[in-house]
Amino acid sequence: QVQLVESGGGLVQPGGSLRLSCAASGSIFSIYTMGWYRQAPEKQRELVATITSGGTTNYADSVKGRFTISRDNGKNTVWLQMNSLKPEDTAVYSCNADIFSQSGLRAGHWGQGTQVTVSS
């Protein structure tokens, strides 16, 4: 069994910052790409940022220069530092990880999601 647990969401004023974290646990052999996605009300889920096991990052144009994704391979953890937050960043943020388990299966796993609300 593999589990992803997210934390760090909340309510913040425009221009503020939040840091999300996502820790993977369970029967993990290795983790490939990890990423953050978000879904706003009545909108489709969209990619926010991804990071490979080697540290290569990719960002949605809407968050470039404001958000930073990072990871610690030894801790099976990925973070999303969000600065200069805007009301349009309001969404449920979910962590995703491409995991090769000790049972020999490779699959994408999702966290439960954490709410981020940007409002004055």
mmCIF file of N, CA and C in Angstrom:
data_model
loop_
_atom_site.group_PDB
_atom_site.id
_atom_site.type_symbol
_atom_site.label_atom_id
_atom_site.label_comp_id
_atom_site.label_asym_id
_atom_site.label_seq_id
_atom_site.Cartn_x
_atom_site.Cartn_y
_atom_site.Cartn_z
ATOM 1 N N GLN A 1 0.823 -1.190 0.000
ATOM 2 C CA GLN A 1 0.000 0.000 0.000
ATOM 3 C C GLN A 1 0.863 1.249 0.000
ATOM 4 N N VAL A 2 0.457 2.209 -0.804
ATOM 5 C CA VAL A 2 1.152 3.489 -0.876
ATOM 6 C C VAL A 2 0.170 4.593 -0.498
ATOM 7 N N GLN A 3 0.642 5.534 0.260
ATOM 8 C CA GLN A 3 -0.210 6.630 0.702
ATOM 9 C C GLN A 3 0.513 7.955 0.514
ATOM 10 N N LEU A 4 -0.230 8.963 0.057
ATOM 11 C CA LEU A 4 0.284 10.323 -0.050
ATOM 12 C C LEU A 4 -0.521 11.199 0.901
ATOM 13 N N VAL A 5 0.177 11.913 1.754
ATOM 14 C CA VAL A 5 -0.487 12.771 2.729
ATOM 15 C C VAL A 5 -0.021 14.206 2.529
ATOM 16 N N GLU A 6 -0.987 15.083 2.281
ATOM 17 C CA GLU A 6 -0.685 16.492 2.026
ATOM 18 C C GLU A 6 -0.986 17.330 3.265
ATOM 19 N N SER A 7 -0.324 18.466 3.336
ATOM 20 C CA SER A 7 -0.596 19.425 4.388
ATOM 21 C C SER A 7 -0.176 20.808 3.934
ATOM 22 N N GLY A 8 -0.657 21.814 4.643
ATOM 23 C CA GLY A 8 -0.197 23.174 4.386
ATOM 24 C C GLY A 8 -1.193 24.108 3.744
ATOM 25 N N GLY A 9 -2.356 23.627 3.381
ATOM 26 C CA GLY A 9 -3.348 24.513 2.790
ATOM 27 C C GLY A 9 -3.955 25.443 3.822
ATOM 28 N N GLY A 10 -4.781 26.362 3.331
ATOM 29 C CA GLY A 10 -5.438 27.283 4.241
ATOM 30 C C GLY A 10 -5.919 28.528 3.548
ATOM 31 N N LEU A 11 -6.251 29.527 4.364
ATOM 32 C CA LEU A 11 -6.741 30.812 3.877
ATOM 33 C C LEU A 11 -5.617 31.842 3.966
ATOM 34 N N VAL A 12 -5.400 32.557 2.878
ATOM 35 C CA VAL A 12 -4.343 33.567 2.844
ATOM 36 C C VAL A 12 -4.831 34.770 2.057
ATOM 37 N N GLN A 13 -4.336 35.939 2.401
ATOM 38 C CA GLN A 13 -4.706 37.153 1.676
ATOM 39 C C GLN A 13 -3.947 37.246 0.360
ATOM 40 N N PRO A 14 -4.496 37.943 -0.599
ATOM 41 C CA PRO A 14 -3.765 38.155 -1.857
ATOM 42 C C PRO A 14 -2.379 38.743 -1.595
ATOM 43 N N GLY A 15 -1.409 38.211 -2.304
ATOM 44 C CA GLY A 15 -0.026 38.619 -2.103
ATOM 45 C C GLY A 15 0.713 37.806 -1.065
ATOM 46 N N GLY A 16 -0.004 36.983 -0.347
ATOM 47 C CA GLY A 16 0.602 36.166 0.691
ATOM 48 C C GLY A 16 1.250 34.902 0.160
ATOM 49 N N SER A 17 1.724 34.080 1.094
ATOM 50 C CA SER A 17 2.441 32.854 0.744
ATOM 51 C C SER A 17 1.904 31.669 1.536
ATOM 52 N N LEU A 18 2.034 30.513 0.924
ATOM 53 C CA LEU A 18 1.740 29.250 1.580
ATOM 54 C C LEU A 18 2.734 28.218 1.083
ATOM 55 N N ARG A 19 2.979 27.215 1.916
ATOM 56 C CA ARG A 19 3.851 26.113 1.518
ATOM 57 C C ARG A 19 3.101 24.810 1.729
ATOM 58 N N LEU A 20 2.925 24.078 0.640
ATOM 59 C CA LEU A 20 2.279 22.780 0.698
ATOM 60 C C LEU A 20 3.340 21.685 0.762
ATOM 61 N N SER A 21 3.024 20.622 1.477
ATOM 62 C CA SER A 21 3.918 19.476 1.504
ATOM 63 C C SER A 21 3.120 18.205 1.235
ATOM 64 N N CYS A 22 3.804 17.217 0.707
ATOM 65 C CA CYS A 22 3.192 15.928 0.390
ATOM 66 C C CYS A 22 4.224 14.843 0.668
ATOM 67 N N ALA A 23 3.893 13.950 1.582
ATOM 68 C CA ALA A 23 4.798 12.873 1.949
ATOM 69 C C ALA A 23 4.220 11.536 1.505
ATOM 70 N N ALA A 24 5.035 10.776 0.811
ATOM 71 C CA ALA A 24 4.638 9.437 0.371
ATOM 72 C C ALA A 24 5.177 8.407 1.346
ATOM 73 N N SER A 25 4.355 7.399 1.626
ATOM 74 C CA SER A 25 4.776 6.345 2.544
ATOM 75 C C SER A 25 4.197 5.012 2.086
ATOM 76 N N GLY A 26 4.740 3.941 2.656
ATOM 77 C CA GLY A 26 4.249 2.623 2.301
ATOM 78 C C GLY A 26 5.344 1.798 1.640
ATOM 79 N N SER A 27 4.903 0.826 0.861
ATOM 80 C CA SER A 27 5.848 -0.118 0.241
ATOM 81 C C SER A 27 6.409 0.459 -1.056
ATOM 82 N N ILE A 28 7.260 1.467 -0.896
ATOM 83 C CA ILE A 28 7.820 2.197 -2.033
ATOM 84 C C ILE A 28 9.210 1.707 -2.358
ATOM 85 N N PHE A 29 9.431 1.418 -3.649
ATOM 86 C CA PHE A 29 10.784 1.097 -4.088
ATOM 87 C C PHE A 29 11.462 2.348 -4.635
ATOM 88 N N SER A 30 10.762 3.051 -5.495
ATOM 89 C CA SER A 30 11.302 4.306 -6.000
ATOM 90 C C SER A 30 10.157 5.196 -6.480
ATOM 91 N N ILE A 31 10.437 6.496 -6.496
ATOM 92 C CA ILE A 31 9.452 7.470 -6.960
ATOM 93 C C ILE A 31 10.023 8.234 -8.132
ATOM 94 N N TYR A 32 9.298 8.298 -9.191
ATOM 95 C CA TYR A 32 9.735 9.026 -10.377
ATOM 96 C C TYR A 32 9.215 10.459 -10.281
ATOM 97 N N THR A 33 8.423 10.899 -11.198
ATOM 98 C CA THR A 33 7.934 12.272 -11.166
ATOM 99 C C THR A 33 6.910 12.481 -10.053
ATOM 100 N N MET A 34 7.047 13.602 -9.375
ATOM 101 C CA MET A 34 6.052 14.038 -8.387
ATOM 102 C C MET A 34 5.524 15.390 -8.856
ATOM 103 N N GLY A 35 4.288 15.658 -8.501
ATOM 104 C CA GLY A 35 3.731 16.917 -8.973
ATOM 105 C C GLY A 35 2.543 17.384 -8.172
ATOM 106 N N TRP A 36 2.160 18.624 -8.461
ATOM 107 C CA TRP A 36 0.996 19.232 -7.862
ATOM 108 C C TRP A 36 0.013 19.622 -8.959
ATOM 109 N N TYR A 37 -1.242 19.358 -8.685
ATOM 110 C CA TYR A 37 -2.339 19.711 -9.579
ATOM 111 C C TYR A 37 -3.365 20.477 -8.757
ATOM 112 N N ARG A 38 -4.222 21.212 -9.425
ATOM 113 C CA ARG A 38 -5.266 21.927 -8.702
ATOM 114 C C ARG A 38 -6.562 21.917 -9.487
ATOM 115 N N GLN A 39 -7.651 22.019 -8.729
ATOM 116 C CA GLN A 39 -8.969 22.070 -9.352
ATOM 117 C C GLN A 39 -9.804 23.115 -8.645
ATOM 118 N N ALA A 40 -10.181 24.129 -9.388
ATOM 119 C CA ALA A 40 -11.057 25.171 -8.874
ATOM 120 C C ALA A 40 -12.511 24.758 -9.115
ATOM 121 N N PRO A 41 -13.438 25.359 -8.373
ATOM 122 C CA PRO A 41 -14.851 25.009 -8.551
ATOM 123 C C PRO A 41 -15.296 25.170 -10.000
ATOM 124 N N GLU A 42 -15.959 24.176 -10.497
ATOM 125 C CA GLU A 42 -16.534 24.173 -11.848
ATOM 126 C C GLU A 42 -15.464 24.267 -12.936
ATOM 127 N N LYS A 43 -14.242 23.899 -12.616
ATOM 128 C CA LYS A 43 -13.173 23.877 -13.617
ATOM 129 C C LYS A 43 -12.510 22.515 -13.619
ATOM 130 N N GLN A 44 -11.822 22.206 -14.713
ATOM 131 C CA GLN A 44 -11.105 20.954 -14.801
ATOM 132 C C GLN A 44 -9.812 21.025 -13.999
ATOM 133 N N ARG A 45 -9.346 19.863 -13.566
ATOM 134 C CA ARG A 45 -8.075 19.816 -12.860
ATOM 135 C C ARG A 45 -6.958 20.201 -13.822
ATOM 136 N N GLU A 46 -6.000 20.979 -13.322
ATOM 137 C CA GLU A 46 -4.895 21.418 -14.161
ATOM 138 C C GLU A 46 -3.570 21.185 -13.453
ATOM 139 N N LEU A 47 -2.548 20.994 -14.264
ATOM 140 C CA LEU A 47 -1.203 20.820 -13.743
ATOM 141 C C LEU A 47 -0.685 22.149 -13.212
ATOM 142 N N VAL A 48 -0.058 22.100 -12.043
ATOM 143 C CA VAL A 48 0.584 23.289 -11.477
ATOM 144 C C VAL A 48 2.092 23.212 -11.681
ATOM 145 N N ALA A 49 2.680 22.106 -11.225
ATOM 146 C CA ALA A 49 4.129 21.943 -11.340
ATOM 147 C C ALA A 49 4.487 20.487 -11.143
ATOM 148 N N THR A 50 5.565 20.065 -11.792
ATOM 149 C CA THR A 50 6.088 18.716 -11.608
ATOM 150 C C THR A 50 7.593 18.772 -11.419
ATOM 151 N N ILE A 51 8.120 17.708 -10.823
ATOM 152 C CA ILE A 51 9.563 17.607 -10.629
ATOM 153 C C ILE A 51 9.957 16.145 -10.753
ATOM 154 N N THR A 52 10.993 15.886 -11.541
ATOM 155 C CA THR A 52 11.465 14.524 -11.710
ATOM 156 C C THR A 52 12.373 14.128 -10.552
ATOM 157 N N SER A 53 12.724 12.863 -10.497
ATOM 158 C CA SER A 53 13.623 12.405 -9.444
ATOM 159 C C SER A 53 14.998 13.050 -9.573
ATOM 160 N N GLY A 54 15.335 13.493 -10.761
ATOM 161 C CA GLY A 54 16.603 14.166 -10.984
ATOM 162 C C GLY A 54 16.557 15.658 -10.737
ATOM 163 N N GLY A 55 15.355 16.174 -10.454
ATOM 164 C CA GLY A 55 15.236 17.590 -10.130
ATOM 165 C C GLY A 55 14.780 18.495 -11.261
ATOM 166 N N THR A 56 14.451 17.930 -12.400
ATOM 167 C CA THR A 56 13.953 18.752 -13.508
ATOM 168 C C THR A 56 12.521 19.185 -13.214
ATOM 169 N N THR A 57 12.271 20.475 -13.338
ATOM 170 C CA THR A 57 10.963 21.020 -12.990
ATOM 171 C C THR A 57 10.203 21.517 -14.214
ATOM 172 N N ASN A 58 8.901 21.578 -14.051
ATOM 173 C CA ASN A 58 8.021 22.076 -15.100
ATOM 174 C C ASN A 58 6.882 22.814 -14.405
ATOM 175 N N TYR A 59 6.523 23.991 -14.930
ATOM 176 C CA TYR A 59 5.487 24.803 -14.299
ATOM 177 C C TYR A 59 4.428 25.232 -15.306
ATOM 178 N N ALA A 60 3.218 25.380 -14.814
ATOM 179 C CA ALA A 60 2.193 26.008 -15.623
ATOM 180 C C ALA A 60 2.561 27.482 -15.806
ATOM 181 N N ASP A 61 2.231 28.033 -16.951
ATOM 182 C CA ASP A 61 2.581 29.431 -17.223
ATOM 183 C C ASP A 61 1.997 30.362 -16.163
ATOM 184 N N SER A 62 0.836 30.020 -15.646
ATOM 185 C CA SER A 62 0.145 30.894 -14.700
ATOM 186 C C SER A 62 0.848 31.014 -13.354
ATOM 187 N N VAL A 63 1.774 30.103 -13.058
ATOM 188 C CA VAL A 63 2.439 30.144 -11.752
ATOM 189 C C VAL A 63 3.944 30.377 -11.860
ATOM 190 N N LYS A 64 4.464 30.427 -13.063
ATOM 191 C CA LYS A 64 5.905 30.636 -13.244
ATOM 192 C C LYS A 64 6.339 31.938 -12.572
ATOM 193 N N GLY A 65 7.439 31.845 -11.831
ATOM 194 C CA GLY A 65 7.964 33.012 -11.150
ATOM 195 C C GLY A 65 7.342 33.260 -9.789
ATOM 196 N N ARG A 66 6.260 32.554 -9.483
ATOM 197 C CA ARG A 66 5.597 32.722 -8.178
ATOM 198 C C ARG A 66 5.670 31.453 -7.333
ATOM 199 N N PHE A 67 5.575 30.291 -7.980
ATOM 200 C CA PHE A 67 5.580 29.014 -7.270
ATOM 201 C C PHE A 67 6.906 28.305 -7.506
ATOM 202 N N THR A 68 7.332 27.546 -6.498
ATOM 203 C CA THR A 68 8.547 26.741 -6.618
ATOM 204 C C THR A 68 8.272 25.341 -6.080
ATOM 205 N N ILE A 69 8.554 24.344 -6.902
ATOM 206 C CA ILE A 69 8.408 22.953 -6.476
ATOM 207 C C ILE A 69 9.784 22.406 -6.125
ATOM 208 N N SER A 70 9.824 21.590 -5.069
ATOM 209 C CA SER A 70 11.079 20.966 -4.663
ATOM 210 C C SER A 70 10.760 19.619 -4.040
ATOM 211 N N ARG A 71 11.785 18.799 -3.885
ATOM 212 C CA ARG A 71 11.568 17.483 -3.299
ATOM 213 C C ARG A 71 12.804 16.997 -2.571
ATOM 214 N N ASP A 72 12.579 16.066 -1.668
ATOM 215 C CA ASP A 72 13.653 15.377 -0.963
ATOM 216 C C ASP A 72 13.447 13.894 -1.231
ATOM 217 N N ASN A 73 14.297 13.323 -2.065
ATOM 218 C CA ASN A 73 14.120 11.917 -2.444
ATOM 219 C C ASN A 73 14.288 10.979 -1.244
ATOM 220 N N GLY A 74 15.137 11.345 -0.320
ATOM 221 C CA GLY A 74 15.345 10.507 0.855
ATOM 222 C C GLY A 74 14.146 10.459 1.777
ATOM 223 N N LYS A 75 13.349 11.536 1.756
ATOM 224 C CA LYS A 75 12.167 11.619 2.597
ATOM 225 C C LYS A 75 10.884 11.353 1.827
ATOM 226 N N ASN A 76 11.006 11.068 0.534
ATOM 227 C CA ASN A 76 9.816 10.828 -0.310
ATOM 228 C C ASN A 76 8.799 11.960 -0.171
ATOM 229 N N THR A 77 9.303 13.170 -0.168
ATOM 230 C CA THR A 77 8.458 14.340 0.081
ATOM 231 C C THR A 77 8.651 15.384 -1.007
ATOM 232 N N VAL A 78 7.554 16.016 -1.379
ATOM 233 C CA VAL A 78 7.578 17.109 -2.345
ATOM 234 C C VAL A 78 6.885 18.308 -1.710
ATOM 235 N N TRP A 79 7.403 19.490 -2.011
ATOM 236 C CA TRP A 79 6.838 20.726 -1.490
ATOM 237 C C TRP A 79 6.444 21.646 -2.645
ATOM 238 N N LEU A 80 5.520 22.531 -2.363
ATOM 239 C CA LEU A 80 5.159 23.580 -3.302
ATOM 240 C C LEU A 80 5.131 24.894 -2.529
ATOM 241 N N GLN A 81 6.111 25.736 -2.782
ATOM 242 C CA GLN A 81 6.163 27.059 -2.181
ATOM 243 C C GLN A 81 5.402 28.016 -3.086
ATOM 244 N N MET A 82 4.364 28.633 -2.541
ATOM 245 C CA MET A 82 3.514 29.508 -3.330
ATOM 246 C C MET A 82 3.614 30.928 -2.794
ATOM 247 N N ASN A 83 4.139 31.821 -3.607
ATOM 248 C CA ASN A 83 4.292 33.227 -3.236
ATOM 249 C C ASN A 83 3.405 34.103 -4.128
ATOM 250 N N SER A 84 3.219 35.325 -3.694
ATOM 251 C CA SER A 84 2.425 36.291 -4.468
ATOM 252 C C SER A 84 1.095 35.690 -4.911
ATOM 253 N N LEU A 85 0.424 35.071 -3.979
ATOM 254 C CA LEU A 85 -0.819 34.368 -4.299
ATOM 255 C C LEU A 85 -1.906 35.328 -4.758
ATOM 256 N N LYS A 86 -2.713 34.842 -5.688
ATOM 257 C CA LYS A 86 -3.799 35.611 -6.272
ATOM 258 C C LYS A 86 -5.126 34.897 -6.014
ATOM 259 N N PRO A 87 -6.221 35.619 -6.030
ATOM 260 C CA PRO A 87 -7.526 34.954 -5.844
ATOM 261 C C PRO A 87 -7.753 33.809 -6.829
ATOM 262 N N GLU A 88 -7.236 33.944 -8.035
ATOM 263 C CA GLU A 88 -7.417 32.885 -9.030
ATOM 264 C C GLU A 88 -6.610 31.628 -8.735
ATOM 265 N N ASP A 89 -5.763 31.672 -7.714
ATOM 266 C CA ASP A 89 -5.050 30.469 -7.282
ATOM 267 C C ASP A 89 -5.907 29.617 -6.348
ATOM 268 N N THR A 90 -7.062 30.118 -5.958
ATOM 269 C CA THR A 90 -7.953 29.374 -5.075
ATOM 270 C C THR A 90 -8.386 28.071 -5.735
ATOM 271 N N ALA A 91 -8.152 26.962 -5.041
ATOM 272 C CA ALA A 91 -8.470 25.639 -5.583
ATOM 273 C C ALA A 91 -8.144 24.571 -4.543
ATOM 274 N N VAL A 92 -8.543 23.359 -4.858
ATOM 275 C CA VAL A 92 -8.058 22.201 -4.107
ATOM 276 C C VAL A 92 -6.785 21.717 -4.794
ATOM 277 N N TYR A 93 -5.713 21.673 -4.040
ATOM 278 C CA TYR A 93 -4.412 21.260 -4.568
ATOM 279 C C TYR A 93 -4.167 19.806 -4.179
ATOM 280 N N SER A 94 -3.790 19.005 -5.175
ATOM 281 C CA SER A 94 -3.558 17.581 -4.950
ATOM 282 C C SER A 94 -2.162 17.195 -5.416
ATOM 283 N N CYS A 95 -1.579 16.315 -4.656
ATOM 284 C CA CYS A 95 -0.257 15.797 -4.955
ATOM 285 C C CYS A 95 -0.390 14.504 -5.764
ATOM 286 N N ASN A 96 0.504 14.330 -6.708
ATOM 287 C CA ASN A 96 0.548 13.104 -7.501
ATOM 288 C C ASN A 96 1.973 12.582 -7.554
ATOM 289 N N ALA A 97 2.113 11.266 -7.495
ATOM 290 C CA ALA A 97 3.449 10.683 -7.564
ATOM 291 C C ALA A 97 3.414 9.401 -8.390
ATOM 292 N N ASP A 98 4.396 9.268 -9.246
ATOM 293 C CA ASP A 98 4.577 8.074 -10.077
ATOM 294 C C ASP A 98 5.501 7.141 -9.309
ATOM 295 N N ILE A 99 4.925 6.052 -8.772
ATOM 296 C CA ILE A 99 5.647 5.229 -7.804
ATOM 297 C C ILE A 99 5.789 3.790 -8.276
ATOM 298 N N PHE A 100 6.994 3.276 -8.125
ATOM 299 C CA PHE A 100 7.284 1.868 -8.358
ATOM 300 C C PHE A 100 7.328 1.211 -6.982
ATOM 301 N N SER A 101 6.350 0.359 -6.717
ATOM 302 C CA SER A 101 6.227 -0.205 -5.384
ATOM 303 C C SER A 101 7.111 -1.443 -5.227
ATOM 304 N N GLN A 102 7.269 -1.857 -3.998
ATOM 305 C CA GLN A 102 8.081 -3.028 -3.709
ATOM 306 C C GLN A 102 7.444 -4.313 -4.229
ATOM 307 N N SER A 103 6.175 -4.264 -4.542
ATOM 308 C CA SER A 103 5.488 -5.422 -5.120
ATOM 309 C C SER A 103 5.720 -5.536 -6.616
ATOM 310 N N GLY A 104 6.435 -4.560 -7.180
ATOM 311 C CA GLY A 104 6.761 -4.625 -8.597
ATOM 312 C C GLY A 104 5.794 -3.909 -9.511
ATOM 313 N N LEU A 105 4.867 -3.160 -8.934
ATOM 314 C CA LEU A 105 3.896 -2.418 -9.719
ATOM 315 C C LEU A 105 4.271 -0.949 -9.782
ATOM 316 N N ARG A 106 4.041 -0.343 -10.940
ATOM 317 C CA ARG A 106 4.271 1.086 -11.108
ATOM 318 C C ARG A 106 2.941 1.746 -11.417
ATOM 319 N N ALA A 107 2.603 2.775 -10.660
ATOM 320 C CA ALA A 107 1.319 3.441 -10.851
ATOM 321 C C ALA A 107 1.364 4.861 -10.311
ATOM 322 N N GLY A 108 0.433 5.676 -10.786
ATOM 323 C CA GLY A 108 0.275 7.017 -10.264
ATOM 324 C C GLY A 108 -0.611 6.994 -9.036
ATOM 325 N N HIS A 109 -0.231 7.763 -8.043
ATOM 326 C CA HIS A 109 -0.985 7.826 -6.799
ATOM 327 C C HIS A 109 -1.332 9.272 -6.503
ATOM 328 N N TRP A 110 -2.497 9.461 -5.880
ATOM 329 C CA TRP A 110 -2.976 10.802 -5.546
ATOM 330 C C TRP A 110 -3.148 10.959 -4.041
ATOM 331 N N GLY A 111 -2.889 12.178 -3.586
ATOM 332 C CA GLY A 111 -3.211 12.522 -2.219
ATOM 333 C C GLY A 111 -4.677 12.908 -2.112
ATOM 334 N N GLN A 112 -5.103 13.245 -0.898
ATOM 335 C CA GLN A 112 -6.508 13.531 -0.660
ATOM 336 C C GLN A 112 -6.902 14.952 -1.044
ATOM 337 N N GLY A 113 -5.918 15.800 -1.243
ATOM 338 C CA GLY A 113 -6.185 17.184 -1.618
ATOM 339 C C GLY A 113 -6.211 18.097 -0.411
ATOM 340 N N THR A 114 -5.785 19.343 -0.629
ATOM 341 C CA THR A 114 -5.814 20.343 0.426
ATOM 342 C C THR A 114 -6.329 21.657 -0.156
ATOM 343 N N GLN A 115 -7.211 22.310 0.563
ATOM 344 C CA GLN A 115 -7.843 23.525 0.066
ATOM 345 C C GLN A 115 -6.934 24.730 0.265
ATOM 346 N N VAL A 116 -6.777 25.499 -0.787
ATOM 347 C CA VAL A 116 -6.080 26.779 -0.731
ATOM 348 C C VAL A 116 -7.076 27.860 -1.143
ATOM 349 N N THR A 117 -7.283 28.824 -0.263
ATOM 350 C CA THR A 117 -8.204 29.914 -0.540
ATOM 351 C C THR A 117 -7.468 31.234 -0.413
ATOM 352 N N VAL A 118 -7.489 32.015 -1.479
ATOM 353 C CA VAL A 118 -6.835 33.325 -1.484
ATOM 354 C C VAL A 118 -7.930 34.388 -1.527
ATOM 355 N N SER A 119 -8.069 35.099 -0.424
ATOM 356 C CA SER A 119 -9.156 36.064 -0.322
ATOM 357 C C SER A 119 -8.840 37.095 0.745
ATOM 358 N N SER A 120 -9.315 38.298 0.519
ATOM 359 C CA SER A 120 -9.152 39.343 1.522
ATOM 360 C C SER A 120 -10.379 39.396 2.444
#
